[in-house]
Amino acid sequence: MFDRKLFWTSFLLMVVAEMCSLFAYTLNAPFLQPVFLGIALLGTAVISIINFEYGLLVVFGELFVSSFGHLFQIEYGPIRISLRIGLFMLMNTIYFFKSTFGRSFPFRHSRYFWPSTAFTAVIAMGFIVGGLYKNGWSNIFHDADGYIMFAYFAPAFAFFRTKESRARLATVFVAALTWLGLQTALVLFVFAHRMRTPMQVLYLWIRDARI
């Protein structure tokens, strides 16, 4: 059954997140980036501790709606910590403690465990080879960060095994498609009508935030 409450909650959260990102970019206020990033991570942590499945829905909602995950980010020299990487570290840490103390790791007994382990070993080998060829670790990480998202496979397997949980994930996906469709129509309207200032702001924001 379609969950309207989850749909509208997901939709509004996506809109608010992107509007906050646009607001921080338009004001050229770098100090807002860590503030919004901290709020997003703290909120997700609270949700995940209460109900880990809903924390995963936040993660997948971000994956669905944002191309590169740079809605919010902080920089320390050559290192950039984006919203996506922050969520990745947060969620896998929480899942590790939940599975360790709860002594529940169903993925270990699945048929996907050993193929996934082999794939993980290949990714790790890629990191090592990149280091041996004296590539900068920052460059290695930013080239390979897409592959480490594979680590979500184990928690997703554990929490999206039922028909109801997969229906909730599909609802978040539909919310993301709805917002992306409206966002695309809005951008098309602005560019088609040659609204010079909004065009410049939207173009630079989409380019730099990699929407």
Coordinates of N, CA, C and O in Angstrom, one line a residue, residues 35-176:
V35 N 27.1 23.8 9.3 CA 25.9 23.9 10.1 C 24.9 23.0 9.6 O 24.3 22.1 10.3
F36 N 24.6 23.1 8.3 CA 23.6 22.3 7.6 C 24.0 20.8 7.6 O 23.2 19.9 7.8
L37 N 25.3 20.6 7.4 CA 25.8 19.2 7.4 C 25.6 18.6 8.7 O 25.2 17.4 8.8
G38 N 26.0 19.3 9.8 CA 25.8 18.8 11.1 C 24.4 18.5 11.5 O 24.1 17.5 12.1
I39 N 23.5 19.4 11.1 CA 22.0 19.2 11.4 C 21.6 17.9 10.6 O 20.8 17.1 11.2
A40 N 22.0 17.7 9.4 CA 21.5 16.6 8.6 C 22.1 15.3 9.2 O 21.3 14.3 9.4
L41 N 23.3 15.3 9.6 CA 23.9 14.1 10.2 C 23.4 13.8 11.6 O 23.1 12.6 11.9
L42 N 23.2 14.8 12.4 CA 22.6 14.6 13.7 C 21.2 14.1 13.6 O 20.8 13.1 14.3
G43 N 20.4 14.6 12.7 CA 19.0 14.2 12.5 C 19.0 12.7 12.1 O 18.2 11.9 12.6
T44 N 19.8 12.4 11.1 CA 19.9 11.0 10.6 C 20.3 10.0 11.7 O 19.8 8.9 11.8
A45 N 21.3 10.5 12.6 CA 21.8 9.6 13.7 C 20.6 9.3 14.6 O 20.4 8.2 15.0
V46 N 19.8 10.3 15.0 CA 18.7 10.1 15.9 C 17.7 9.2 15.3 O 17.2 8.2 15.9
I47 N 17.4 9.4 14.0 CA 16.4 8.5 13.3 C 16.9 7.1 13.3 O 16.2 6.1 13.5
S48 N 18.2 6.9 13.0 CA 18.8 5.6 12.8 C 18.8 4.8 14.1 O 18.7 3.6 14.2
I49 N 19.1 5.5 15.2 CA 19.2 4.9 16.5 C 17.8 4.4 16.9 O 17.6 3.3 17.5
I50 N 16.8 5.2 16.6 CA 15.4 4.8 16.9 C 14.9 3.7 16.0 O 14.3 2.7 16.4
N51 N 15.1 3.9 14.7 CA 14.7 2.9 13.7 C 15.7 2.9 12.5 O 15.6 3.9 11.7
F52 N 16.5 2.0 12.5 CA 17.6 2.0 11.5 C 17.1 1.9 10.1 O 17.7 2.5 9.2
E53 N 16.0 1.3 9.8 CA 15.4 1.2 8.5 C 15.1 2.6 8.0 O 15.4 2.9 6.8
Y54 N 14.6 3.5 8.8 CA 14.3 4.8 8.4 C 15.5 5.7 8.1 O 15.5 6.6 7.3
G55 N 16.6 5.4 8.9 CA 17.9 6.0 8.6 C 18.4 5.6 7.2 O 18.9 6.4 6.5
L56 N 18.2 4.3 6.9 CA 18.6 3.9 5.5 C 17.7 4.6 4.5 O 18.2 4.9 3.4
L57 N 16.5 4.8 4.8 CA 15.6 5.5 3.8 C 16.1 6.9 3.6 O 16.1 7.4 2.4
V58 N 16.7 7.6 4.6 CA 17.3 8.9 4.4 C 18.5 8.8 3.5 O 18.6 9.6 2.6
V59 N 19.3 7.8 3.7 CA 20.5 7.6 2.9 C 20.1 7.3 1.4 O 20.7 8.0 0.5
F60 N 19.2 6.5 1.2 CA 18.8 6.2 -0.2 C 18.1 7.3 -0.8 O 18.2 7.6 -2.0
G61 N 17.3 8.1 0.0 CA 16.7 9.3 -0.6 C 17.8 10.3 -1.1 O 17.6 10.9 -2.1
E62 N 18.8 10.4 -0.3 CA 19.9 11.3 -0.7 C 20.6 10.7 -2.0 O 21.0 11.5 -2.9
L63 N 20.8 9.4 -2.1 CA 21.4 8.8 -3.2 C 20.5 9.0 -4.5 O 21.0 9.3 -5.6
F64 N 19.2 8.9 -4.3 CA 18.3 9.1 -5.4 C 18.2 10.5 -6.0 O 18.1 10.7 -7.2
V65 N 18.3 11.5 -5.0 CA 18.0 12.9 -5.4 C 19.3 13.7 -5.8 O 19.2 14.7 -6.4
S66 N 20.4 13.2 -5.4 CA 21.7 14.0 -5.6 C 22.7 13.2 -6.3 O 23.0 12.1 -5.9
S67 N 23.2 13.7 -7.4 CA 24.1 13.0 -8.3 C 25.4 12.6 -7.5 O 25.8 11.4 -7.5
F68 N 26.1 13.6 -6.9 CA 27.4 13.3 -6.3 C 27.4 13.5 -4.8 O 28.4 13.3 -4.2
G69 N 26.3 13.9 -4.2 CA 26.2 13.9 -2.8 C 26.9 15.1 -2.2 O 27.3 15.1 -1.0
H70 N 27.0 16.3 -2.9 CA 27.7 17.4 -2.4 C 26.7 18.6 -2.0 O 27.1 19.7 -2.1
L71 N 25.5 18.2 -1.6 CA 24.6 19.3 -1.2 C 25.2 20.1 -0.1 O 25.1 21.4 -0.1
F72 N 25.8 19.5 0.9 CA 26.6 20.1 1.9 C 27.9 19.5 2.0 O 28.1 18.3 1.9
Q73 N 29.0 20.3 2.3 CA 30.3 19.7 2.5 C 31.2 20.6 3.3 O 30.9 21.8 3.4
I74 N 32.2 20.0 3.9 CA 33.2 20.8 4.6 C 34.6 20.4 4.0 O 34.7 19.3 3.6
E75 N 35.5 21.3 4.0 CA 36.8 21.1 3.4 C 37.9 21.3 4.5 O 37.9 22.3 5.2
Y76 N 38.9 20.4 4.5 CA 40.1 20.5 5.3 C 41.2 20.3 4.4 O 41.7 19.2 4.1
G77 N 41.7 21.4 3.8 CA 42.8 21.3 2.8 C 42.3 20.5 1.6 O 41.3 20.9 1.0
P78 N 43.0 19.5 1.2 CA 42.6 18.7 0.0 C 41.5 17.7 0.3 O 40.9 17.1 -0.6
I79 N 41.1 17.6 1.6 CA 40.1 16.6 1.9 C 38.7 17.3 2.0 O 38.5 18.3 2.7
R80 N 37.7 16.7 1.3 CA 36.4 17.2 1.3 C 35.5 16.1 1.9 O 35.5 15.0 1.5
I81 N 34.7 16.5 2.9 CA 33.8 15.6 3.5 C 32.4 16.1 3.1 O 31.9 17.1 3.6
S82 N 31.7 15.3 2.2 CA 30.4 15.7 1.7 C 29.3 15.1 2.6 O 29.6 14.2 3.4
L83 N 28.1 15.5 2.3 CA 27.0 14.9 3.0 C 26.9 13.4 2.8 O 26.7 12.6 3.7
R84 N 27.2 12.9 1.6 CA 27.1 11.5 1.3 C 28.2 10.7 2.0 O 27.9 9.6 2.6
I85 N 29.4 11.2 2.1 CA 30.4 10.5 2.8 C 30.2 10.6 4.3 O 30.4 9.6 5.0
G86 N 29.6 11.7 4.8 CA 29.3 11.8 6.2 C 28.2 10.8 6.6 O 28.3 10.1 7.6
L87 N 27.2 10.6 5.7 CA 26.1 9.7 6.0 C 26.7 8.2 5.9 O 26.3 7.4 6.7
F88 N 27.6 8.0 5.0 CA 28.2 6.7 4.8 C 28.9 6.3 6.1 O 28.7 5.2 6.6
M89 N 29.8 7.2 6.6 CA 30.5 6.8 7.9 C 29.6 6.7 9.1 O 29.8 5.8 9.9
L90 N 28.6 7.6 9.1 CA 27.7 7.5 10.3 C 26.9 6.2 10.3 O 26.8 5.5 11.3
M91 N 26.2 5.9 9.1 CA 25.4 4.7 9.1 C 26.1 3.4 9.2 O 25.6 2.5 9.9
N92 N 27.3 3.3 8.7 CA 28.0 2.1 8.8 C 28.6 1.9 10.2 O 28.7 0.8 10.7
T93 N 28.9 3.0 10.9 CA 29.3 2.9 12.3 C 28.1 2.4 13.2 O 28.3 1.5 14.0
I94 N 26.9 3.0 13.0 CA 25.8 2.6 13.7 C 25.4 1.2 13.5 O 25.1 0.4 14.4
Y95 N 25.5 0.8 12.2 CA 25.1 -0.6 11.9 C 26.1 -1.6 12.5 O 25.8 -2.7 12.9
F96 N 27.4 -1.2 12.5 CA 28.4 -2.1 13.1 C 28.1 -2.3 14.6 O 28.1 -3.5 15.0
F97 N 27.8 -1.3 15.3 CA 27.5 -1.4 16.7 C 26.2 -2.2 16.9 O 26.1 -3.0 17.8
K98 N 25.2 -1.9 16.1 CA 23.9 -2.6 16.2 C 24.1 -4.1 16.0 O 23.5 -4.9 16.7
S99 N 24.8 -4.4 14.9 CA 25.0 -5.8 14.6 C 25.9 -6.5 15.6 O 25.7 -7.7 15.9
T100 N 26.9 -5.8 16.1 CA 27.8 -6.4 17.1 C 27.1 -6.7 18.4 O 27.2 -7.8 18.9
F101 N 26.5 -5.6 19.0 CA 25.9 -5.8 20.3 C 24.6 -6.6 20.2 O 24.2 -7.3 21.1
G102 N 23.9 -6.5 19.0 CA 22.7 -7.3 18.9 C 23.0 -8.7 18.4 O 22.1 -9.5 18.3
R103 N 24.2 -9.0 18.0 CA 24.7 -10.3 17.5 C 23.8 -10.8 16.4 O 23.3 -11.9 16.3
S104 N 23.5 -9.8 15.5 CA 22.7 -10.1 14.3 C 23.3 -9.6 13.1 O 23.5 -8.4 12.9
F105 N 23.7 -10.5 12.2 CA 24.3 -10.2 10.9 C 23.9 -11.1 9.9 O 24.6 -12.0 9.4
P106 N 22.6 -11.0 9.5 CA 22.0 -12.0 8.5 C 22.7 -12.1 7.2 O 22.7 -13.2 6.6
F107 N 23.4 -11.0 6.8 CA 24.1 -11.1 5.5 C 25.1 -12.1 5.4 O 25.4 -12.7 4.4
R108 N 25.7 -12.4 6.6 CA 26.8 -13.4 6.7 C 26.3 -14.8 6.2 O 27.1 -15.6 5.7
H109 N 25.1 -15.1 6.4 CA 24.5 -16.4 6.0 C 23.8 -16.4 4.7 O 23.2 -17.4 4.3
S110 N 23.9 -15.3 4.0 CA 23.3 -15.2 2.7 C 24.2 -15.8 1.6 O 25.4 -15.9 1.7
R111 N 23.6 -16.0 0.4 CA 24.4 -16.5 -0.7 C 25.3 -15.4 -1.4 O 26.1 -15.7 -2.2
Y112 N 25.0 -14.2 -1.0 CA 25.7 -13.0 -1.5 C 27.0 -12.7 -0.7 O 27.8 -11.9 -1.1
F113 N 27.2 -13.4 0.4 CA 28.3 -13.0 1.3 C 29.6 -13.2 0.7 O 30.5 -12.2 0.6
W114 N 29.9 -14.4 0.1 CA 31.3 -14.6 -0.4 C 31.5 -13.9 -1.7 O 32.6 -13.3 -1.9
P115 N 30.6 -13.8 -2.6 CA 30.8 -12.9 -3.8 C 31.1 -11.4 -3.4 O 31.9 -10.8 -4.0
S116 N 30.3 -11.0 -2.4 CA 30.5 -9.6 -1.9 C 31.9 -9.4 -1.3 O 32.5 -8.4 -1.4
T117 N 32.3 -10.5 -0.5 CA 33.6 -10.4 0.1 C 34.7 -10.3 -1.0 O 35.7 -9.6 -0.8
A118 N 34.6 -11.1 -2.1 CA 35.6 -11.1 -3.1 C 35.6 -9.7 -3.8 O 36.7 -9.2 -4.1
F119 N 34.4 -9.1 -4.0 CA 34.3 -7.8 -4.7 C 35.0 -6.8 -3.8 O 35.7 -5.9 -4.2
T120 N 34.8 -6.9 -2.5 CA 35.4 -5.9 -1.5 C 36.9 -6.1 -1.5 O 37.6 -5.1 -1.5
A121 N 37.4 -7.3 -1.7 CA 38.8 -7.5 -1.8 C 39.4 -6.8 -3.0 O 40.5 -6.3 -3.0
V122 N 38.7 -6.9 -4.1 CA 39.1 -6.2 -5.4 C 39.2 -4.7 -5.2 O 40.1 -4.1 -5.6
I123 N 38.2 -4.1 -4.5 CA 38.2 -2.7 -4.2 C 39.4 -2.3 -3.3 O 40.1 -1.3 -3.6
A124 N 39.6 -3.1 -2.3 CA 40.8 -2.9 -1.4 C 42.1 -3.0 -2.2 O 43.0 -2.2 -2.0
M125 N 42.2 -3.9 -3.1 CA 43.4 -4.1 -3.9 C 43.6 -2.8 -4.8 O 44.7 -2.4 -5.0
G126 N 42.5 -2.3 -5.3 CA 42.6 -1.0 -6.1 C 43.2 0.1 -5.3 O 44.0 0.9 -5.8
F127 N 42.7 0.2 -4.0 CA 43.3 1.3 -3.1 C 44.8 1.0 -2.9 O 45.6 2.0 -3.0
I128 N 45.2 -0.2 -2.7 CA 46.6 -0.5 -2.4 C 47.4 -0.2 -3.7 O 48.5 0.4 -3.6
V129 N 47.0 -0.7 -4.8 CA 47.7 -0.5 -6.1 C 47.9 1.0 -6.4 O 48.9 1.5 -6.8
G130 N 46.8 1.8 -6.1 CA 46.8 3.2 -6.3 C 47.9 3.9 -5.4 O 48.6 4.8 -5.9
G131 N 48.0 3.4 -4.2 CA 49.0 3.9 -3.3 C 50.4 3.5 -3.7 O 51.3 4.3 -3.6
L132 N 50.6 2.3 -4.2 CA 51.9 1.8 -4.6 C 52.4 2.6 -5.8 O 53.6 2.8 -6.0
Y133 N 51.5 3.1 -6.6 CA 51.9 3.9 -7.8 C 52.0 5.4 -7.5 O 52.1 6.2 -8.3
K134 N 52.0 5.6 -6.1 CA 52.3 7.0 -5.6 C 51.3 8.0 -6.0 O 51.6 9.2 -6.2
N135 N 50.0 7.6 -6.2 CA 48.9 8.5 -6.4 C 48.6 9.1 -5.0 O 48.7 8.4 -4.0
G136 N 48.1 10.4 -5.0 CA 47.8 11.0 -3.7 C 46.5 10.3 -3.1 O 45.6 9.9 -3.9
W137 N 46.5 10.1 -1.8 CA 45.4 9.3 -1.2 C 44.1 10.1 -1.3 O 43.0 9.5 -1.4
S138 N 44.2 11.4 -1.4 CA 43.0 12.2 -1.6 C 42.4 11.9 -3.0 O 41.2 11.7 -3.2
N139 N 43.3 11.8 -4.0 CA 42.8 11.5 -5.4 C 42.3 10.0 -5.5 O 41.3 9.8 -6.1
I140 N 42.9 9.1 -4.8 CA 42.5 7.7 -4.8 C 41.1 7.6 -4.2 O 40.2 7.0 -4.7
F141 N 40.9 8.3 -3.0 CA 39.7 8.2 -2.3 C 38.5 8.8 -3.2 O 37.5 8.2 -3.3
H142 N 38.8 10.0 -3.8 CA 37.7 10.6 -4.6 C 37.4 9.9 -5.9 O 36.3 10.0 -6.4
D143 N 38.4 9.1 -6.4 CA 38.1 8.3 -7.5 C 37.3 7.0 -7.2 O 36.6 6.5 -8.0
A144 N 37.6 6.5 -6.0 CA 37.0 5.2 -5.6 C 35.8 5.3 -4.6 O 35.2 4.3 -4.3
D145 N 35.4 6.6 -4.2 CA 34.4 6.7 -3.2 C 33.1 6.1 -3.7 O 32.2 5.7 -2.8
G146 N 32.8 6.1 -5.0 CA 31.6 5.5 -5.5 C 31.5 4.0 -5.2 O 30.4 3.5 -4.8
Y147 N 32.6 3.3 -5.2 CA 32.7 1.9 -5.0 C 32.4 1.5 -3.5 O 31.9 0.5 -3.2
I148 N 32.8 2.4 -2.6 CA 32.7 2.1 -1.2 C 31.2 2.1 -0.8 O 30.8 1.6 0.3
M149 N 30.3 2.7 -1.6 CA 28.9 2.7 -1.3 C 28.4 1.3 -1.3 O 27.3 1.0 -0.8
F150 N 29.1 0.4 -1.9 CA 28.8 -1.0 -1.9 C 28.6 -1.6 -0.5 O 27.9 -2.6 -0.3
A151 N 29.2 -0.9 0.5 CA 29.1 -1.3 1.9 C 27.7 -1.2 2.4 O 27.3 -1.9 3.4
Y152 N 26.8 -0.5 1.7 CA 25.4 -0.4 2.1 C 24.6 -1.7 1.8 O 23.5 -1.9 2.3
F153 N 25.3 -2.6 1.1 CA 24.6 -3.8 0.6 C 24.2 -4.7 1.9 O 23.0 -5.2 1.9
A154 N 25.1 -4.8 2.8 CA 24.8 -5.6 4.0 C 23.6 -5.1 4.8 O 22.7 -5.8 5.1
P155 N 23.6 -3.8 5.3 CA 22.5 -3.3 6.0 C 21.2 -3.3 5.2 O 20.1 -3.5 5.7
A156 N 21.3 -3.0 3.9 CA 20.1 -3.0 3.0 C 19.5 -4.4 3.0 O 18.3 -4.6 3.0
F157 N 20.4 -5.4 2.9 CA 19.9 -6.8 2.9 C 19.2 -7.1 4.2 O 18.2 -7.8 4.2
A158 N 19.7 -6.6 5.3 CA 19.1 -6.9 6.6 C 17.8 -6.2 6.8 O 16.9 -6.8 7.5
F159 N 17.6 -5.0 6.3 CA 16.5 -4.2 6.7 C 15.4 -4.0 5.5 O 14.4 -3.5 5.8
F160 N 15.7 -4.5 4.3 CA 14.8 -4.4 3.3 C 14.4 -5.8 2.7 O 14.2 -6.0 1.5
R161 N 14.3 -6.7 3.6 CA 14.0 -8.1 3.2 C 12.5 -8.4 3.1 O 12.0 -9.3 2.4
T162 N 11.6 -7.5 3.7 CA 10.2 -7.8 3.7 C 9.5 -6.9 2.6 O 10.1 -5.9 2.1
K163 N 8.4 -7.4 2.1 CA 7.6 -6.7 1.1 C 7.3 -5.2 1.6 O 7.3 -4.3 0.8
E164 N 6.9 -5.1 2.8 CA 6.5 -3.8 3.4 C 7.7 -2.8 3.4 O 7.6 -1.7 3.0
S165 N 8.9 -3.3 3.8 CA 10.1 -2.4 3.8 C 10.5 -2.0 2.4 O 10.9 -0.9 2.2
R166 N 10.4 -2.9 1.4 CA 10.7 -2.6 0.1 C 9.7 -1.6 -0.5 O 10.1 -0.7 -1.4
A167 N 8.5 -1.7 -0.1 CA 7.4 -0.7 -0.5 C 7.8 0.7 0.0 O 7.6 1.7 -0.7
R168 N 8.3 0.7 1.2 CA 8.7 2.0 1.8 C 9.8 2.6 1.0 O 9.9 3.8 0.7
L169 N 10.8 1.8 0.6 CA 11.9 2.2 -0.2 C 11.4 2.7 -1.5 O 11.9 3.8 -2.0
A170 N 10.5 2.0 -2.1 CA 9.9 2.5 -3.4 C 9.2 3.8 -3.3 O 9.3 4.6 -4.2
T171 N 8.6 4.0 -2.2 CA 7.9 5.3 -1.9 C 8.9 6.4 -1.9 O 8.6 7.5 -2.5
V172 N 10.0 6.2 -1.2 CA 11.0 7.3 -1.2 C 11.6 7.5 -2.6 O 11.8 8.7 -3.0
F173 N 11.7 6.5 -3.4 CA 12.2 6.6 -4.8 C 11.2 7.4 -5.6 O 11.6 8.3 -6.4
V174 N 9.9 7.2 -5.4 CA 8.9 7.9 -6.2 C 8.9 9.4 -5.7 O 8.8 10.3 -6.6
A175 N 9.1 9.7 -4.4 CA 9.2 11.0 -4.0 C 10.4 11.7 -4.6 O 10.3 12.9 -5.0
A176 N 11.5 11.0 -4.7 CA 12.7 11.6 -5.4 C 12.5 11.9 -6.8 O 12.8 13.0 -7.3

